[in-house]
Amino acid sequence: MINNVIESNDNDANKYLLLNNKNEQFSSSGLSLFIMKTFKKVFNIAISAVEIKRLYSTYLKKQVADGIITEQEHRNICYMMNHSYEENKKYAY
């Protein structure tokens, strides 16, 4: 579904999936704040984007250790997260 949206948005005005309340691309800090506020509203706890990345990286590390995914699959996911494999491993607990 996300790929379809990206492919259909062929101009600069529509190329971002997440927009702020001014219908503009989020800044890095703005997106982090938005994520924290959203988690606070939904779960009554503020979780940062970095913490989400750490938790997911830890989850992936365990998936490989348990033989559920291969190291290559882990590397591919890291690439999709815009991480190197080594960087992703540093995020994991």
Tab-separated table of N, CA and C in Angstrom:
chain	number	residue	atom	x	y	z
A	1	MET	N	0.826	-1.182	0.000
A	1	MET	CA	0.000	0.000	0.000
A	1	MET	C	0.879	1.258	0.000
A	2	ILE	N	1.922	1.261	0.829
A	2	ILE	CA	2.813	2.418	0.896
A	2	ILE	C	3.522	2.611	-0.441
A	3	ASN	N	4.004	1.519	-1.033
A	3	ASN	CA	4.667	1.621	-2.336
A	3	ASN	C	3.735	2.190	-3.396
A	4	ASN	N	2.454	1.808	-3.362
A	4	ASN	CA	1.490	2.356	-4.316
A	4	ASN	C	1.346	3.865	-4.159
A	5	VAL	N	1.309	4.335	-2.922
A	5	VAL	CA	1.199	5.774	-2.678
A	5	VAL	C	2.441	6.492	-3.189
A	6	ILE	N	3.601	5.940	-2.897
A	6	ILE	CA	4.854	6.554	-3.344
A	6	ILE	C	4.900	6.625	-4.867
A	7	GLU	N	4.542	5.537	-5.524
A	7	GLU	CA	4.578	5.497	-6.985
A	7	GLU	C	3.569	6.441	-7.616
A	8	SER	N	2.416	6.617	-6.973
A	8	SER	CA	1.390	7.491	-7.538
A	8	SER	C	1.683	8.965	-7.297
A	9	ASN	N	2.535	9.269	-6.343
A	9	ASN	CA	2.891	10.653	-6.039
A	9	ASN	C	4.130	11.035	-6.825
A	10	ASP	N	3.910	11.476	-8.053
A	10	ASP	CA	5.034	11.735	-8.940
A	10	ASP	C	5.515	13.176	-8.927
A	11	ASN	N	4.918	14.019	-8.103
A	11	ASN	CA	5.417	15.394	-8.026
A	11	ASN	C	5.902	15.698	-6.618
A	12	ASP	N	6.709	16.722	-6.486
A	12	ASP	CA	7.324	17.056	-5.198
A	12	ASP	C	6.305	17.379	-4.114
A	13	ALA	N	5.188	17.954	-4.488
A	13	ALA	CA	4.191	18.360	-3.493
A	13	ALA	C	3.569	17.169	-2.780
A	14	ASN	N	3.554	16.004	-3.406
A	14	ASN	CA	2.878	14.843	-2.830
A	14	ASN	C	3.814	13.683	-2.527
A	15	LYS	N	5.101	13.929	-2.409
A	15	LYS	CA	6.022	12.804	-2.271
A	15	LYS	C	6.224	12.313	-0.845
A	16	TYR	N	5.671	13.002	0.153
A	16	TYR	CA	5.868	12.601	1.545
A	16	TYR	C	4.614	11.930	2.086
A	17	LEU	N	4.813	10.863	2.844
A	17	LEU	CA	3.684	10.135	3.414
A	17	LEU	C	3.191	10.770	4.699
A	18	LEU	N	4.092	11.325	5.471
A	18	LEU	CA	3.724	11.941	6.749
A	18	LEU	C	3.901	13.441	6.647
A	19	LEU	N	2.816	14.155	6.882
A	19	LEU	CA	2.862	15.608	6.801
A	19	LEU	C	2.405	16.204	8.127
A	20	ASN	N	2.943	17.369	8.454
A	20	ASN	CA	2.542	18.044	9.688
A	20	ASN	C	1.198	18.742	9.488
A	21	ASN	N	0.740	19.466	10.513
A	21	ASN	CA	-0.577	20.107	10.425
A	21	ASN	C	-0.621	21.267	9.438
A	22	LYS	N	0.518	21.649	8.873
A	22	LYS	CA	0.575	22.665	7.816
A	22	LYS	C	0.686	22.021	6.440
A	23	ASN	N	0.496	20.694	6.405
A	23	ASN	CA	0.583	19.910	5.171
A	23	ASN	C	1.973	19.994	4.531
A	24	GLU	N	2.991	20.032	5.399
A	24	GLU	CA	4.386	20.092	4.960
A	24	GLU	C	5.133	18.880	5.502
A	25	GLN	N	6.279	18.604	4.899
A	25	GLN	CA	7.121	17.512	5.381
A	25	GLN	C	7.545	17.812	6.816
A	26	PHE	N	7.522	16.787	7.670
A	26	PHE	CA	8.000	16.934	9.041
A	26	PHE	C	9.494	17.207	9.048
A	27	SER	N	9.935	18.061	9.938
A	27	SER	CA	11.364	18.148	10.228
A	27	SER	C	11.701	16.915	11.063
A	28	SER	N	12.963	16.612	11.192
A	28	SER	CA	13.373	15.452	11.984
A	28	SER	C	12.897	15.581	13.432
A	29	SER	N	13.119	16.737	14.020
A	29	SER	CA	12.707	16.935	15.414
A	29	SER	C	11.186	16.999	15.530
A	30	GLY	N	10.525	17.566	14.515
A	30	GLY	CA	9.066	17.635	14.525
A	30	GLY	C	8.430	16.261	14.475
A	31	LEU	N	8.996	15.374	13.660
A	31	LEU	CA	8.469	14.013	13.571
A	31	LEU	C	8.689	13.276	14.887
A	32	SER	N	9.846	13.446	15.489
A	32	SER	CA	10.126	12.797	16.780
A	32	SER	C	9.137	13.259	17.838
A	33	LEU	N	8.877	14.552	17.879
A	33	LEU	CA	7.925	15.094	18.855
A	33	LEU	C	6.518	14.565	18.577
A	34	PHE	N	6.134	14.504	17.308
A	34	PHE	CA	4.823	13.985	16.929
A	34	PHE	C	4.661	12.527	17.386
A	35	ILE	N	5.693	11.716	17.185
A	35	ILE	CA	5.648	10.307	17.602
A	35	ILE	C	5.483	10.210	19.109
A	36	MET	N	6.254	11.007	19.847
A	36	MET	CA	6.160	10.968	21.314
A	36	MET	C	4.768	11.387	21.789
A	37	LYS	N	4.222	12.437	21.208
A	37	LYS	CA	2.885	12.905	21.598
A	37	LYS	C	1.816	11.877	21.265
A	38	THR	N	1.963	11.221	20.123
A	38	THR	CA	0.996	10.202	19.718
A	38	THR	C	1.016	9.027	20.689
A	39	PHE	N	2.207	8.542	21.038
A	39	PHE	CA	2.298	7.452	22.011
A	39	PHE	C	1.742	7.875	23.367
A	40	LYS	N	1.970	9.116	23.749
A	40	LYS	CA	1.446	9.626	25.023
A	40	LYS	C	-0.076	9.602	25.012
A	41	LYS	N	-0.686	10.039	23.900
A	41	LYS	CA	-2.148	10.043	23.793
A	41	LYS	C	-2.717	8.628	23.809
A	42	VAL	N	-2.091	7.723	23.061
A	42	VAL	CA	-2.631	6.376	22.894
A	42	VAL	C	-2.328	5.476	24.090
A	43	PHE	N	-1.077	5.501	24.570
A	43	PHE	CA	-0.648	4.561	25.610
A	43	PHE	C	-0.341	5.218	26.949
A	44	ASN	N	-0.472	6.536	27.022
A	44	ASN	CA	-0.189	7.297	28.228
A	44	ASN	C	1.270	7.173	28.670
A	45	ILE	N	2.152	7.000	27.689
A	45	ILE	CA	3.589	6.988	27.929
A	45	ILE	C	4.275	7.556	26.685
A	46	ALA	N	5.208	8.447	26.893
A	46	ALA	CA	5.919	9.057	25.764
A	46	ALA	C	7.104	8.177	25.389
A	47	ILE	N	7.066	7.623	24.195
A	47	ILE	CA	8.148	6.781	23.696
A	47	ILE	C	8.773	7.506	22.516
A	48	SER	N	10.082	7.665	22.551
A	48	SER	CA	10.763	8.398	21.484
A	48	SER	C	10.965	7.517	20.251
A	49	ALA	N	11.198	8.165	19.120
A	49	ALA	CA	11.480	7.440	17.882
A	49	ALA	C	12.746	6.608	18.037
A	50	VAL	N	13.726	7.126	18.750
A	50	VAL	CA	14.971	6.379	18.965
A	50	VAL	C	14.693	5.113	19.780
A	51	GLU	N	13.821	5.223	20.778
A	51	GLU	CA	13.496	4.042	21.585
A	51	GLU	C	12.769	2.994	20.739
A	52	ILE	N	11.889	3.432	19.861
A	52	ILE	CA	11.205	2.496	18.960
A	52	ILE	C	12.231	1.792	18.070
A	53	LYS	N	13.190	2.549	17.568
A	53	LYS	CA	14.249	1.975	16.728
A	53	LYS	C	15.060	0.958	17.530
A	54	ARG	N	15.371	1.273	18.787
A	54	ARG	CA	16.122	0.343	19.643
A	54	ARG	C	15.336	-0.948	19.883
A	55	LEU	N	14.049	-0.795	20.173
A	55	LEU	CA	13.221	-1.975	20.432
A	55	LEU	C	13.108	-2.853	19.187
A	56	TYR	N	12.923	-2.234	18.036
A	56	TYR	CA	12.809	-3.014	16.799
A	56	TYR	C	14.144	-3.672	16.448
A	57	SER	N	15.237	-2.969	16.640
A	57	SER	CA	16.563	-3.543	16.380
A	57	SER	C	16.823	-4.731	17.291
A	58	THR	N	16.416	-4.626	18.539
A	58	THR	CA	16.560	-5.729	19.493
A	58	THR	C	15.702	-6.917	19.067
A	59	TYR	N	14.488	-6.628	18.621
A	59	TYR	CA	13.587	-7.668	18.123
A	59	TYR	C	14.210	-8.402	16.930
A	60	LEU	N	14.770	-7.643	15.992
A	60	LEU	CA	15.400	-8.260	14.820
A	60	LEU	C	16.582	-9.136	15.222
A	61	LYS	N	17.380	-8.647	16.154
A	61	LYS	CA	18.533	-9.408	16.644
A	61	LYS	C	18.080	-10.755	17.208
A	62	LYS	N	16.987	-10.742	17.959
A	62	LYS	CA	16.460	-11.977	18.547
A	62	LYS	C	15.873	-12.888	17.470
A	63	GLN	N	15.236	-12.304	16.467
A	63	GLN	CA	14.690	-13.100	15.365
A	63	GLN	C	15.799	-13.898	14.675
A	64	VAL	N	16.950	-13.258	14.465
A	64	VAL	CA	18.088	-13.950	13.850
A	64	VAL	C	18.620	-15.027	14.793
A	65	ALA	N	18.779	-14.683	16.064
A	65	ALA	CA	19.306	-15.638	17.046
A	65	ALA	C	18.409	-16.869	17.162
A	66	ASP	N	17.094	-16.672	17.017
A	66	ASP	CA	16.137	-17.783	17.125
A	66	ASP	C	15.940	-18.523	15.804
A	67	GLY	N	16.628	-18.072	14.746
A	67	GLY	CA	16.526	-18.731	13.452
A	67	GLY	C	15.236	-18.438	12.701
A	68	ILE	N	14.526	-17.403	13.102
A	68	ILE	CA	13.259	-17.058	12.450
A	68	ILE	C	13.516	-16.302	11.144
A	69	ILE	N	14.537	-15.453	11.147
A	69	ILE	CA	14.973	-14.795	9.914
A	69	ILE	C	16.478	-15.021	9.768
A	70	THR	N	16.962	-14.902	8.561
A	70	THR	CA	18.393	-15.077	8.314
A	70	THR	C	19.118	-13.751	8.516
A	71	GLU	N	20.437	-13.839	8.605
A	71	GLU	CA	21.232	-12.617	8.707
A	71	GLU	C	21.034	-11.748	7.471
A	72	GLN	N	20.905	-12.374	6.308
A	72	GLN	CA	20.691	-11.602	5.074
A	72	GLN	C	19.355	-10.874	5.114
A	73	GLU	N	18.323	-11.526	5.624
A	73	GLU	CA	17.029	-10.853	5.770
A	73	GLU	C	17.153	-9.675	6.737
A	74	HIS	N	17.903	-9.884	7.814
A	74	HIS	CA	18.162	-8.808	8.774
A	74	HIS	C	18.874	-7.649	8.080
A	75	ARG	N	19.882	-7.954	7.288
A	75	ARG	CA	20.612	-6.910	6.548
A	75	ARG	C	19.684	-6.150	5.597
A	76	ASN	N	18.782	-6.874	4.931
A	76	ASN	CA	17.844	-6.225	4.019
A	76	ASN	C	16.900	-5.278	4.762
A	77	ILE	N	16.432	-5.700	5.918
A	77	ILE	CA	15.553	-4.848	6.733
A	77	ILE	C	16.317	-3.612	7.185
A	78	CYS	N	17.574	-3.791	7.582
A	78	CYS	CA	18.409	-2.658	7.999
A	78	CYS	C	18.521	-1.644	6.862
A	79	TYR	N	18.742	-2.150	5.660
A	79	TYR	CA	18.844	-1.282	4.493
A	79	TYR	C	17.546	-0.489	4.291
A	80	MET	N	16.405	-1.156	4.449
A	80	MET	CA	15.113	-0.482	4.304
A	80	MET	C	14.892	0.554	5.404
A	81	MET	N	15.553	0.354	6.563
A	81	MET	CA	15.467	1.322	7.663
A	81	MET	C	16.481	2.453	7.487
A	82	ASN	N	17.212	2.423	6.382
A	82	ASN	CA	18.249	3.411	6.098
A	82	ASN	C	19.398	3.312	7.104
A	83	HIS	N	19.724	2.078	7.465
A	83	HIS	CA	20.812	1.766	8.396
A	83	HIS	C	21.795	0.830	7.730
A	84	SER	N	23.015	0.897	8.171
A	84	SER	CA	23.921	-0.197	7.855
A	84	SER	C	23.618	-1.316	8.854
A	85	TYR	N	24.022	-2.503	8.518
A	85	TYR	CA	23.833	-3.647	9.418
A	85	TYR	C	24.541	-3.393	10.746
A	86	GLU	N	25.759	-2.869	10.666
A	86	GLU	CA	26.548	-2.596	11.873
A	86	GLU	C	25.883	-1.535	12.741
A	87	GLU	N	25.349	-0.494	12.112
A	87	GLU	CA	24.671	0.564	12.864
A	87	GLU	C	23.444	0.006	13.570
A	88	ASN	N	22.680	-0.836	12.871
A	88	ASN	CA	21.476	-1.415	13.457
A	88	ASN	C	21.810	-2.267	14.670
A	89	LYS	N	22.891	-3.023	14.589
A	89	LYS	CA	23.290	-3.866	15.724
A	89	LYS	C	23.654	-3.012	16.939
A	90	LYS	N	24.200	-1.811	16.712
A	90	LYS	CA	24.540	-0.915	17.817
A	90	LYS	C	23.300	-0.413	18.557
A	91	TYR	N	22.175	-0.303	17.841
A	91	TYR	CA	20.933	0.152	18.465
A	91	TYR	C	20.324	-0.913	19.369
A	92	ALA	N	20.587	-2.179	19.079
A	92	ALA	CA	19.935	-3.278	19.817
A	92	ALA	C	20.443	-3.354	21.251
A	93	TYR	N	19.548	-3.722	22.131
A	93	TYR	CA	19.924	-3.949	23.542
A	93	TYR	C	20.578	-5.293	23.676
